[in-house]
Amino acid sequence: MAVKPLNPPIFLPSLPNVPVQSGRRRGRLFYLVTLLALGSLALGGCRNDTATAPEALAPGNSPDVPPMEEASPASPTPAETPTAAPLTAPTAPVSQAPAPATGPPSQGTALPDALLKEWQPLSDVLAAFGPMTLTSTEVTWGSGQSSPYTVISSEGGYLLQLSAAPSFYDIPNPYIKLMPKTNASGVATSMELAFYESDAKLKGDEYIMYGSYFVE
C-alpha cells in the first residue's frame, strides 16, 4: 500500500522581541492560533490519505484475477476384472507306431511243390557235396549235411534260414538262397544257390559260396 508523504513542514518565523508586555501577549496569541491552523491542516491531510487507502484496497478496485477453479477429484479407476483362461479340451495321447523289427523277416511263404525234389550239382564247387534234396521241412546233401529250414523271404528267390547251420569247407552257413530258373513252359529245370555265413554277410549280399543245380 502506497502512503502519501505528509505535508512539508512549515517553518514559523521567530517572533520579534517586543519590549512591551502587551505585545508579548499578542505575539503568543498569534503563535497559538497559527499552530492550531497548521495542526488542523495536517490532520485534514492525514484523513484524506487514510480515506483513499481503503478505497485502493476495495474489492471493486482490485485487478481482475480469474477465480481459481477447484480441481475435481480424479474418479477412481475401476479394478480390472481378471480374465479367465479359455478352457481347452484335453488332448488324447498320440500312440506311436511300433518300431519295425530288425533281423531276418518271419516265415511267410513255403517252397512251391515243383522245387521239392532231388537236385544234381552243376558247378564243380558243389560237386563235393553230392545232390541236394528238398522236402517241405528239411534240406539234405549227399555228403551228409542236413538241416531243418524256414523260408524267411521270397523276394528275388527263396531265402532259407538253416537252424543247424551246416558246414561247407569248414565254414558254417546259416543261410542259403534258392533262385530257380524256368524254361519256356514255366517249369523250373535249374536253380542257382548262394551260401551266407552270417547275418552281416546276408545284409551285404556277400555270399561265401555260389553254384548251380539242375533236374535230370
Backbone as a ProteinNet text record, in pm:
[ID]
protein_1_A
[PRIMARY]
MAVKPLNPPIFLPSLPNVPVQSGRRRGRLFYLVTLLALGSLALGGCRNDTATAPEALAPGNSPDVPPMEEASPASPTPAETPTAAPLTAPTAPVSQAPAPATGPPSQGTALPDALLKEWQPLSDVLAAFGPMTLTSTEVTWGSGQSSPYTVISSEGGYLLQLSAAPSFYDIPNPYIKLMPKTNASGVATSMELAFYESDAKLKGDEYIMYGSYFVE
[TERTIARY]
86.4	0	88.7	66.1	146.8	87.2	171.2	129.6	185.7	98.7	144.6	221.9	325.3	403.2	322.1	351.4	284.4	318.9	236.1	263.8	400.1	469.9	606.3	599.6	701	699.6	698	629.9	619.3	706.5	798	889.7	830.7	805.2	747.8	858.8	837.8	942.1	941.1	1054.7	1066.9	1003.2	934.7	866.7	967.6	944.4	1037.4	1019.3	1127.9	1122.9	1044.2	934.2	851.3	878.7	923.9	957.6	838.2	725.3	609.1	542.2	487.2	423.4	299.7	226.5	107.7	144.6	255.2	299.8	333	387.7	419.3	291.6	191.3	68.3	6.6	11.2	-45.4	35.2	166.2	250.6	225.6	210.4	186	51	-49.1	-180.1	-177.2	-105	-93.9	-20	79.3	158.3	71.8	-14.8	-101.6	-204.7	-260	-359.1	-297.8	-175.6	-106.6	-82.3	-40.5	-16.6	-144.3	-257.5	-383.2	-423.3	-399.5	-435	-351	-222.2	-133.4	-168.7	-207.3	-244.1	-368.6	-467.6	-589.5	-562.3	-470.8	-435.4	-367.3	-280.1	-209.6	-306.6	-402.5	-499.7	-587.7	-623.4	-705.8	-632.7	-500.5	-423.8	-415.2	-398.1	-390.6	-522.4	-635.1	-764.2	-785.6	-742.2	-757.8	-675.6	-555.4	-469.8	-530.5	-584.4	-642.4	-770.8	-840.7	-965.8	-940.4	-831.4	-802.4	-741.7	-675.8	-609.7	-709.8	-817.8	-914.1	-979.9	-1000.4	-1060.7	-971.6	-841.2	-749.2	-753.4	-783.7	-786.6	-924.7	-1022.6	-1158.4	-1163.4	-1251	-1259.6	-1291.9	-1370.1	-1405.5	-1288.8	-1187	-1072.9	-958.7	-967.9	-857	-856.1	-739.8	-731.9	-806.4	-856.6	-933.5	-842.6	-874.3	-797.8	-896	-871.7	-967.2	-974.4	-1095.1	-1107.4	-1043.5	-983.4	-918.7	-1025.9	-1017.6	-1111.9	-1061.3	-1149.4	-1110.7	-1103	-989	-970.3	-1062.2	-1137.2	-1227	-1146.2	-1181.3	-1105.2	-1115	-1001.9	-998.4	-1088.9	-1164.8	-1255.2	-1174.2	-1209.8	-1131.8	-1139.5	-1025.8	-1018.6	-1078.8	-1175	-1233.1	-1129.6	-1136.3	-1040.2	-1060.8	-948.3	-955.8	-1009.6	-1104.3	-1162.6	-1072.4	-1026	-937.4	-1009.4	-937.6	-993.5	-957	-1055.2	-1029.3	-970.6	-873	-810.2	-910.9	-907.8	-1004.1	-978.4	-1087.5	-1076.8	-1047.9	-951.7	-915.6	-942.6	-989.8	-1018.8	-889.1	-880.5	-756.4	-733.7	-609.1	-574	-537.9	-582.4	-552.6	-408.1	-341.8	-202	-191.6	-88.4	-67.1	5.6	-57.1	5.6	109.9	224.2	333.1	328.8	358	360.5	480.1	464.5	578.1	690.2	812.2	929.1	937.1	977.7	987.7	1093.4	1063.1	1157.7	1276.7	1391.9	1515.1	1549.3	1639.4	1681	1604.2	1621.6	1555.5	1404.9	1330.2	1183.9	1131.5	1010.2	949.9	900.1	869.8	823.4	688.6	682.1	556.9	514.9	608.4	576.7	639.6	604.1	662.4	717.1	806.2	861.4	752.3	747.4	648.9	678.8	576.5	592.9	685.7	694.4	780.3	927	964.1	1104.7	1134.9	1031.8	1053.8	1092.1	1221.9	1276.2	1427.1	1490	1636.5	1699.3	1806	1876.2	2022.9	2070.1	2207.3	2299.6	2422.4	2515.8	2561.9	2564.3	2611.4	2746.5	2775.4	2902.4	3000.8	3129.8	3233.6	3242.2	3215.2	3227.1	3124.5	3013.4	2908.8	2917.3	2997	3003.7	3052.6	3138.8	3193.8	3086.3	2972.9	2868.6	2753.3	2763.5	2662.3	2532.3	2429.6	2299.4	2233.5	2143	2068.4	1921.4	1862.5	1721.7	1642	1533.2	1445.6	1314.2	1273.9	1140.2	1068	950.2	872.3	927.7	1016.8	1069	1220.3	1288.9	1431.6	1504.3	1635.5	1724.4	1840.2	1878.9	1982.4	2077.4	2210	2311.6	2364.7	2410.3	2460.4	2580.9	2656.8	2775.5	2740.4	2612.4	2571.2	2520.4	2540.9	2488.6	2336.1	2270.4	2124.7	2081.9	1964.8	1914.9	1769.3	1689.1	1555.5	1568.2	1470.8	1480.9	1349.2	1359.7	1244.3	1258	1153.9	1154.1	1127.4	1224.4	1210.4	1191.5	1207.3	1183.5	1164.5	1081.6	1060.5	1087.5	1163.7	1195.3	1321.4	1307.9	1423	1469.2	1385.4	1421	1362.6	1414.4	1366.1	1484.2	1474.8	1581.1	1544.5	1633.7	1611	1706.6	1651.5	1734	1749.8	1876.5	1906.5	1937.3	1849.5	1866.8	1991.2	2035.1	2153.8	2283.1	2275.3	2393.6	2498.5	2469.4	2566.4	2693.3	2804.6	2934.5	2969.9	3025.3	3078	3218.4	3314.6	3455.6	3488.2	3438.5	3461.3	3406.5	3311.9	3250.8	3101.1	3047	2902.1	2826.2	2713.8	2630.9	2486.7	2445.4	2308.3	2204.1	2246.3	2150.3	2191.1	2091.6	2111.4	1995.7	2024.8	1921.7	1905.8	1782.6	1749.1	1690.6	1744.6	1697.8	1664.7	1538.9	1501.1	1501.9	1532.8	1529	1429.7	1337.5	1232.4	1256.7	1200.8	1208.5	1089.6	1068.9	960.3	824.3	815.6	686.8	659.2	753.8	736.3	773.6	844.1	885.2	1028	1053.1	1187.3	1274	1376.7	1467.3	1605.1	1634.6	1763.9	1746	1846.7	1844.8	1987.8	2004.1	2131.4	2118.9	2231.7	2230.3	2345.7	2313.7	2415	2415.6	2538	2556.3	2609.9	2549.1	2589.5	2629.3	2739.2	2792.6	2745.2	2679	2633.7	2524.4	2460.8	2358.9	2419.4	2538	2602.3	2633.3	2681.6	2711.5	2583.4	2477.1	2349.7	2298.2	2306.7	2258.3	2339.4	2467.1	2550.6	2554.4	2475.7	2473.2	2614.7	2690.4	2826.5	2824.8	2805.9	2797.1	2937.7	2947.3	3073.8	3094.7	2981.3	2989.4	2869.4	2892.1	2785.8	2799.3	2683.1	2684.6	2546.7	2535.4	2409.2	2376.7	2243.6	2190.9	2097.1	2070.2	1975	1895.4	1786.6	1699.5	1724.1	1745.3	1767.7	1636
-118.5	0	121.7	213	335.9	440.8	503.3	606.5	739	833.9	965.8	1033.4	1101.8	1171.8	1287.2	1319.7	1431.4	1563.7	1660.6	1794.3	1841.2	1912.3	1957.5	2043.6	2030.9	2107.9	2258.5	2322.1	2469.4	2529.5	2607.7	2673.1	2808.7	2826.3	2952.2	3051.3	3167.5	3270.1	3304.5	3328	3364.8	3501.9	3513.3	3638.6	3744.3	3863.1	3972.3	4003.2	4043.3	4080.4	4211.6	4203.4	4323.7	4370.4	4485.5	4531.8	4548.2	4563.9	4592.4	4462.3	4441.3	4318.4	4288.6	4386.5	4362.9	4307.5	4350.2	4295.2	4148.4	4105.4	3962.7	3880.6	3927.3	3851	3835.5	3945	3936	3839.2	3849.4	3758.6	3614.1	3584.2	3445.4	3398.5	3487.5	3450.2	3420.4	3503.1	3480.2	3350.1	3322.1	3199.7	3077.4	3083.7	2971.4	2951	3059.9	3048.9	2986.7	3028.9	2973.2	2825	2781.3	2639.3	2559.3	2613.8	2542.9	2527.7	2635.4	2628	2523.2	2522.2	2423.4	2281.7	2266	2131.5	2081	2173	2127.9	2090	2165.5	2130.4	1993.8	1969	1838.4	1724.3	1744.4	1638.8	1613.6	1721.2	1702.8	1624.1	1649.2	1570.8	1425	1393.6	1252.3	1182.5	1257.7	1194.7	1160.9	1253.3	1224.4	1103	1092.2	976.9	847.2	850.8	727.4	692.4	793.4	765.3	701.3	744	685.9	548.1	517.4	385.6	271.6	274.8	164.2	152.2	274.6	265.3	190.2	212.7	140.6	-8.1	-47.1	-188.6	-249.8	-169.7	-223.8	-332.6	-428.8	-539.5	-493	-383.9	-337.8	-281.2	-220.3	-158.9	-254.8	-376.6	-472.9	-520.4	-551.1	-600	-730.9	-747.3	-870.1	-991.6	-1081.3	-1206.4	-1320.4	-1404.6	-1514.9	-1603.8	-1639.6	-1726.7	-1862.3	-1915.4	-2046.7	-2154.8	-2238.1	-2349.2	-2465.6	-2514.9	-2628.9	-2754.5	-2820.1	-2943.5	-3052.3	-3106.9	-3215	-3339.3	-3408.1	-3529.7	-3633.5	-3693.9	-3795.7	-3912	-3949.6	-4063	-4189.8	-4271	-4394.3	-4487.3	-4542.7	-4636.9	-4769.7	-4818.4	-4949.1	-5058.5	-5145.5	-5256.8	-5346.3	-5388.5	-5475.3	-5612.2	-5654.7	-5786.7	-5893.9	-5986.9	-6091.6	-6174.2	-6195.1	-6273.1	-6419	-6502.3	-6646.1	-6702.9	-6791	-6855.3	-6945.9	-6946.4	-7033.2	-7179.4	-7250.2	-7392.4	-7469	-7556.1	-7638.4	-7784.2	-7852.7	-7994.8	-8073	-8165.3	-8244.3	-8325	-8322.8	-8396.1	-8539.3	-8626.8	-8768.7	-8796.9	-8879.8	-8911.5	-8976.7	-8933.1	-8986.5	-9119.2	-9219.3	-9352.3	-9362.1	-9412.8	-9428.5	-9567.5	-9567.7	-9696.6	-9776.6	-9904.9	-9986.2	-9983.5	-9983.2	-9980.5	-10110.6	-10099.7	-10223.6	-10316.2	-10442.6	-10541.8	-10554	-10571.8	-10588.2	-10736.2	-10764	-10902.7	-10967.7	-11093.8	-11164.1	-11161.6	-11148.6	-11149.4	-11284.7	-11284.2	-11408.7	-11490.7	-11615.1	-11705.3	-11659.7	-11645	-11602.7	-11690.1	-11764.4	-11848.9	-11986.9	-12072.9	-12208.7	-12234.8	-12329	-12362	-12424	-12385.8	-12449.8	-12598.6	-12674.3	-12820.2	-12856.8	-12770	-12801.1	-12805	-12748	-12748.6	-12862.5	-12927.8	-13033.3	-13162.9	-13177.4	-13292.7	-13296.9	-13389.2	-13400.7	-13322.3	-13243.9	-13159.2	-13205	-13211.3	-13254.7	-13133.7	-13145.8	-13033.2	-13011.7	-12885.6	-12849.7	-12779.9	-12717.1	-12646.2	-12736.2	-12719.8	-12800.9	-12774.1	-12648.9	-12615.4	-12691	-12734.8	-12806.7	-12958	-12999.6	-13144.7	-13224.7	-13166.1	-13238.4	-13273.9	-13211.3	-13235.3	-13319.8	-13361.7	-13451.1	-13380	-13458.6	-13399.6	-13336	-13243.8	-13173.8	-13212.2	-13253.3	-13293.7	-13197.7	-13145.6	-13052.8	-13121.4	-13111.4	-13153.2	-13030.6	-13048.6	-12934.8	-12879.6	-12956.4	-12911	-12917.4	-12986.2	-13010	-13009.7	-12975.8	-12982.2	-13076.3	-13164.1	-13264	-13270.2	-13288.3	-13304.3	-13448.9	-13492.1	-13630.2	-13654.5	-13549.5	-13566.2	-13577.1	-13570.4	-13590	-13465.2	-13348	-13226.5	-13220.4	-13179.3	-13162.4	-13062	-13003.1	-12905.1	-12874.3	-12857.8	-12801.2	-12656.6	-12607.5	-12471	-12395.5	-12266.5	-12175.8	-12077.5	-12064.7	-11965.3	-11827.6	-11739.5	-11606.3	-11495.4	-11527.5	-11427	-11496.8	-11436.8	-11488.7	-11380.5	-11278.7	-11169.1	-11202.5	-11211.2	-11244.6	-11387.7	-11472.8	-11611.5	-11652.2	-11761	-11811.6	-11816.6	-11733.9	-11729.3	-11825.3	-11920.5	-12020.7	-11996.3	-12002.4	-11997.8	-12141.1	-12187.1	-12325.1	-12325.9	-12389	-12387.9	-12463.6	-12564.8	-12642.5	-12580.7	-12482.9	-12416.2	-12518.2	-12598.6	-12699.9	-12634.7	-12704.3	-12651.2	-12703.4	-12611.5	-12644.1	-12584.2	-12671.3	-12631.4	-12570	-12636.2	-12597.9	-12458.8	-12410	-12279.1	-12300.1	-12270.6	-12283.5	-12186.7	-12231.9	-12148.9	-12150.7	-12049	-12047.2	-12003.1	-11950.6	-11903.4	-11953.2	-11993.2	-12020.6	-11956.1	-11921.3	-11858.2	-11937.6	-11980.7	-12057.8	-11963.9	-11968.9	-11883.6	-11972.3	-12022.4	-12115.8	-12048	-12129.4	-12085.1	-12174.5	-12112.6	-12188.4	-12187.3	-12287	-12294.4	-12222.4	-12239.8	-12172.1	-12216.1	-12334.1	-12384.6	-12340.7	-12269.6	-12225	-12328	-12432.6	-12538.2	-12510	-12519.2	-12496.7	-12616.5	-12593.3	-12701.7	-12685.5	-12571	-12547.3	-12438.6	-12425.8	-12319.1	-12282.5	-12157.3	-12108.6	-12101.7	-12123.3	-12132	-12049	-11959.5	-11877.8	-11915.3	-11921.1	-11958.1	-11835.1	-11807.5	-11691.9	-11741.7	-11689.2	-11736.2	-11654.5	-11540.6	-11459.7	-11363.4	-11302.8	-11201.1	-11081.1	-11038.9	-10922.8	-10949.6	-11067.7	-11101.1	-11108.1	-11154.9	-11162.3	-11023.7	-10931.4	-10795.5	-10727.8	-10760.2	-10701.8	-10784.3	-10894	-10985.9	-11033.2	-11069.1	-11120.1	-11271	-11348	-11494	-11553	-11668.8	-11739.2	-11843.8	-11889.5	-11991.5	-11974.6	-12001.7	-11982.3	-12091.1	-12154.7	-12260.6	-12285.8	-12389.8	-12422	-12570	-12595.6	-12732.2	-12745.3	-12870.3	-12894.5	-13020.9	-13037.7	-13154.7	-13247.6	-13377.1	-13475.9	-13508.6
0	0	0	-96	-103.3	-10.9	68.5	166.2	122.2	107.4	65.2	177.3	142.9	248.7	307.4	426.5	493.9	427.5	455.3	400.2	445.1	361	400.1	525.8	605.6	732.6	707.6	791.4	782	890.7	848.6	943	981.1	1109.9	1160.2	1186.5	1142.1	1170.9	1319.2	1362.5	1505.5	1528.5	1641.8	1673.4	1714.8	1673.3	1714.2	1862.5	1918.3	2060.6	2076.6	2153.1	2177.2	2319.6	2334.5	2468.8	2558.2	2500.2	2581.4	2614	2733.5	2780.2	2699.3	2660.3	2580.4	2445.1	2393.6	2263.3	2275.5	2391.3	2409.4	2408.6	2472.2	2477.1	2339.4	2267.7	2132.4	2044.8	2061.3	1979.4	2015.3	2141.8	2181.4	2131.8	2139.4	2091.7	1943.1	1868.8	1724.4	1696.5	1778.1	1759.7	1785	1887.4	1918	1808.7	1757.5	1650.5	1527.1	1498.7	1380.2	1397.1	1517.3	1542.2	1526.4	1577.4	1564.4	1418.5	1338.8	1196.6	1123.6	1155.6	1089.9	1132.2	1260.5	1307.7	1239.5	1220.4	1153.8	1009.1	944.5	805.2	798.2	895.6	895.5	919.2	1010.7	1037.4	916.3	843.5	723.4	616.6	602.8	502.5	539.5	669.4	710.9	687.4	712.9	690.4	543.5	456.9	313.3	270.5	330.3	294.2	341.8	465.5	518.6	447.6	394.8	324.5	189.7	124.4	-9.1	-1.2	111.3	120.7	118.9	195.3	188	52.3	-14.4	-146.7	-242.7	-226.5	-316.6	-292.6	-167.2	-133.9	-146.2	-190.7	-201.6	-306.1	-288.5	-384.8	-524.4	-537.7	-670.7	-746.9	-674.6	-741.2	-764.9	-717	-735.6	-879.4	-935.3	-1074.7	-1087.8	-1212.1	-1239.1	-1233.7	-1146.6	-1133.2	-1152.7	-1248.3	-1269.2	-1147.3	-1109.7	-990.3	-1016.3	-913	-920.7	-922.3	-1023.4	-1031.1	-948.3	-868.5	-786.5	-872.7	-860.6	-939.1	-886.4	-978.7	-936.8	-906	-802.3	-767.8	-879	-905.1	-1011.1	-975.3	-1074.8	-1049.4	-1032.1	-938.4	-914.7	-1034.8	-1065.7	-1178.4	-1136.6	-1212.4	-1172.4	-1179.7	-1085.1	-1081.4	-1202.6	-1258.8	-1375.7	-1336.1	-1415.1	-1388.8	-1446.3	-1366.1	-1420.5	-1525.3	-1635.4	-1746.3	-1728.5	-1729	-1712.1	-1840	-1824	-1939.5	-2008.4	-2143.8	-2214.7	-2185.1	-2169.6	-2140.4	-2268.6	-2261.1	-2376.1	-2343.3	-2440.9	-2420.4	-2411.8	-2318.7	-2308.1	-2434.3	-2476.1	-2597.5	-2562.8	-2645.9	-2624.2	-2660.8	-2584.1	-2616.2	-2752.9	-2824	-2958.3	-2946.5	-2999.3	-2995.2	-3105	-3068	-3161.9	-3222.3	-3350.6	-3419.6	-3371.8	-3352.7	-3308.5	-3410.6	-3357.1	-3444.4	-3522	-3647.3	-3727	-3671	-3673.2	-3620.9	-3714.1	-3652.8	-3729	-3739.7	-3829.1	-3847	-3960.2	-3980	-4090	-4074.7	-4182.8	-4174.4	-4132	-4076.8	-4030	-4149	-4119	-4224.4	-4278.7	-4410.2	-4469.5	-4585.9	-4640.5	-4756.4	-4738.5	-4826.4	-4829.8	-4970.2	-4979.2	-5110.7	-5197.9	-5324.7	-5414.3	-5432.7	-5458.1	-5472.4	-5588.2	-5688.3	-5803.2	-5765.5	-5649.7	-5607.1	-5510.2	-5460.2	-5360.7	-5433.6	-5459.4	-5533.3	-5512.6	-5582.3	-5574.8	-5689.7	-5651.8	-5748.3	-5757.7	-5883.7	-5908.1	-5919.6	-5861.7	-5870.4	-6015.2	-6056.7	-6189.9	-6183.1	-6070.5	-6053.2	-5981.4	-6013.7	-5950.3	-5800.9	-5757.6	-5616.7	-5533.4	-5597.1	-5524.8	-5545.4	-5636.9	-5667.7	-5549.1	-5462.5	-5347.7	-5247.1	-5251.1	-5150.8	-5206.6	-5330.4	-5387.3	-5416	-5448.3	-5479.8	-5356.2	-5381.1	-5274.7	-5288.6	-5176.5	-5175.8	-5088.1	-5144.1	-5071	-5038.4	-4912.2	-4869.6	-4814.9	-4765	-4713.4	-4582.2	-4514.7	-4384.4	-4373.4	-4465.7	-4445.7	-4580.4	-4571	-4686.3	-4650.5	-4746.8	-4720.8	-4841.2	-4811.3	-4915.5	-4912.3	-5026.1	-5034.3	-4947.4	-4908.5	-4824.4	-4677.3	-4642.2	-4504.1	-4433.4	-4484.4	-4417.7	-4434.9	-4329.6	-4334.4	-4227.4	-4248.6	-4150.9	-4179.6	-4074.6	-4093.9	-4144.3	-4210.8	-4266.9	-4246.6	-4261.8	-4257.5	-4373.1	-4452	-4560.7	-4499.4	-4506	-4444.2	-4547.4	-4673.5	-4777.2	-4911	-4995.3	-5131.1	-5235.3	-5197.5	-5288.8	-5367.5	-5497	-5581.4	-5565.3	-5514.3	-5485.9	-5352.4	-5297.3	-5167.5	-5070.9	-4966.1	-4865.9	-4753.5	-4728.4	-4624.1	-4508.1	-4387.8	-4267.5	-4217.4	-4212.2	-4171.6	-4023.1	-3944.9	-3798.9	-3754.4	-3828.3	-3789.2	-3839.8	-3929.3	-3985.5	-4030.5	-4131.1	-4177.3	-4231.9	-4218	-4260.5	-4399.9	-4478.7	-4610.3	-4618.1	-4641.4	-4636.7	-4500.4	-4398.1	-4257.8	-4222.3	-4295.4	-4266.2	-4246.7	-4128	-4105.8	-4196.3	-4246	-4334.2	-4284.3	-4208.6	-4155.7	-4259	-4374.5	-4474.6	-4613.4	-4691.3	-4833.2	-4909.6	-5036.6	-5118.4	-5247.2	-5273	-5393.1	-5498.4	-5621.3	-5730.7	-5850.9	-5858.1	-5965.5	-6103.1	-6206.8	-6345.6	-6420.5	-6490.5	-6560	-6710.7	-6777.6	-6923.6	-6985.4	-7114.3	-7184.6	-7135.6	-7083	-7031.9	-6889.7	-6825.4	-6688.1	-6586.3	-6627.6	-6536.1	-6492.1	-6357.6	-6304.5	-6337.3	-6417.2	-6456.3	-6396.2	-6339.2	-6274.9	-6168.7	-6085	-5984.1	-5946.6	-5911	-5858.9	-5707.3	-5639.1	-5492.7	-5437.3	-5337.9	-5270.1	-5123.4	-5064.2	-4923.3	-4846.8	-4728.7	-4645.9	-4507.7	-4455.7	-4327.9	-4207.3	-4226.3	-4111.5	-4156.7	-4057.3	-4086.8	-4158.5	-4111.9	-4173.4	-4320.3	-4350.2	-4489.4	-4572.3	-4508.7	-4579.7	-4613.9	-4519	-4544.9	-4654.3	-4659.5	-4764.7	-4892.2	-4896.4	-5011.5	-5047.2	-4941.4	-4960.6	-4933.3	-5035.7	-5019.7	-5011.2	-4938.4	-4922.4	-5031.4	-5091.3	-5197	-5289	-5418.6	-5517.2	-5623.2	-5656.2	-5758.4	-5814.7	-5901.5	-5969.4	-5956.8	-5956.4	-5957.3	-6078.2	-6115.8	-6224.5	-6194	-6269.5	-6252.9	-6371.2	-6343.5	-6450.6	-6521.5
[MASK]
++++++++++++++++++++++++++++++++++++++++++++++++++++++++++++++++++++++++++++++++++++++++++++++++++++++++++++++++++++++++++++++++++++++++++++++++++++++++++++++++++++++++++++++++++++++++++++++++++++++++++++++++++++++++

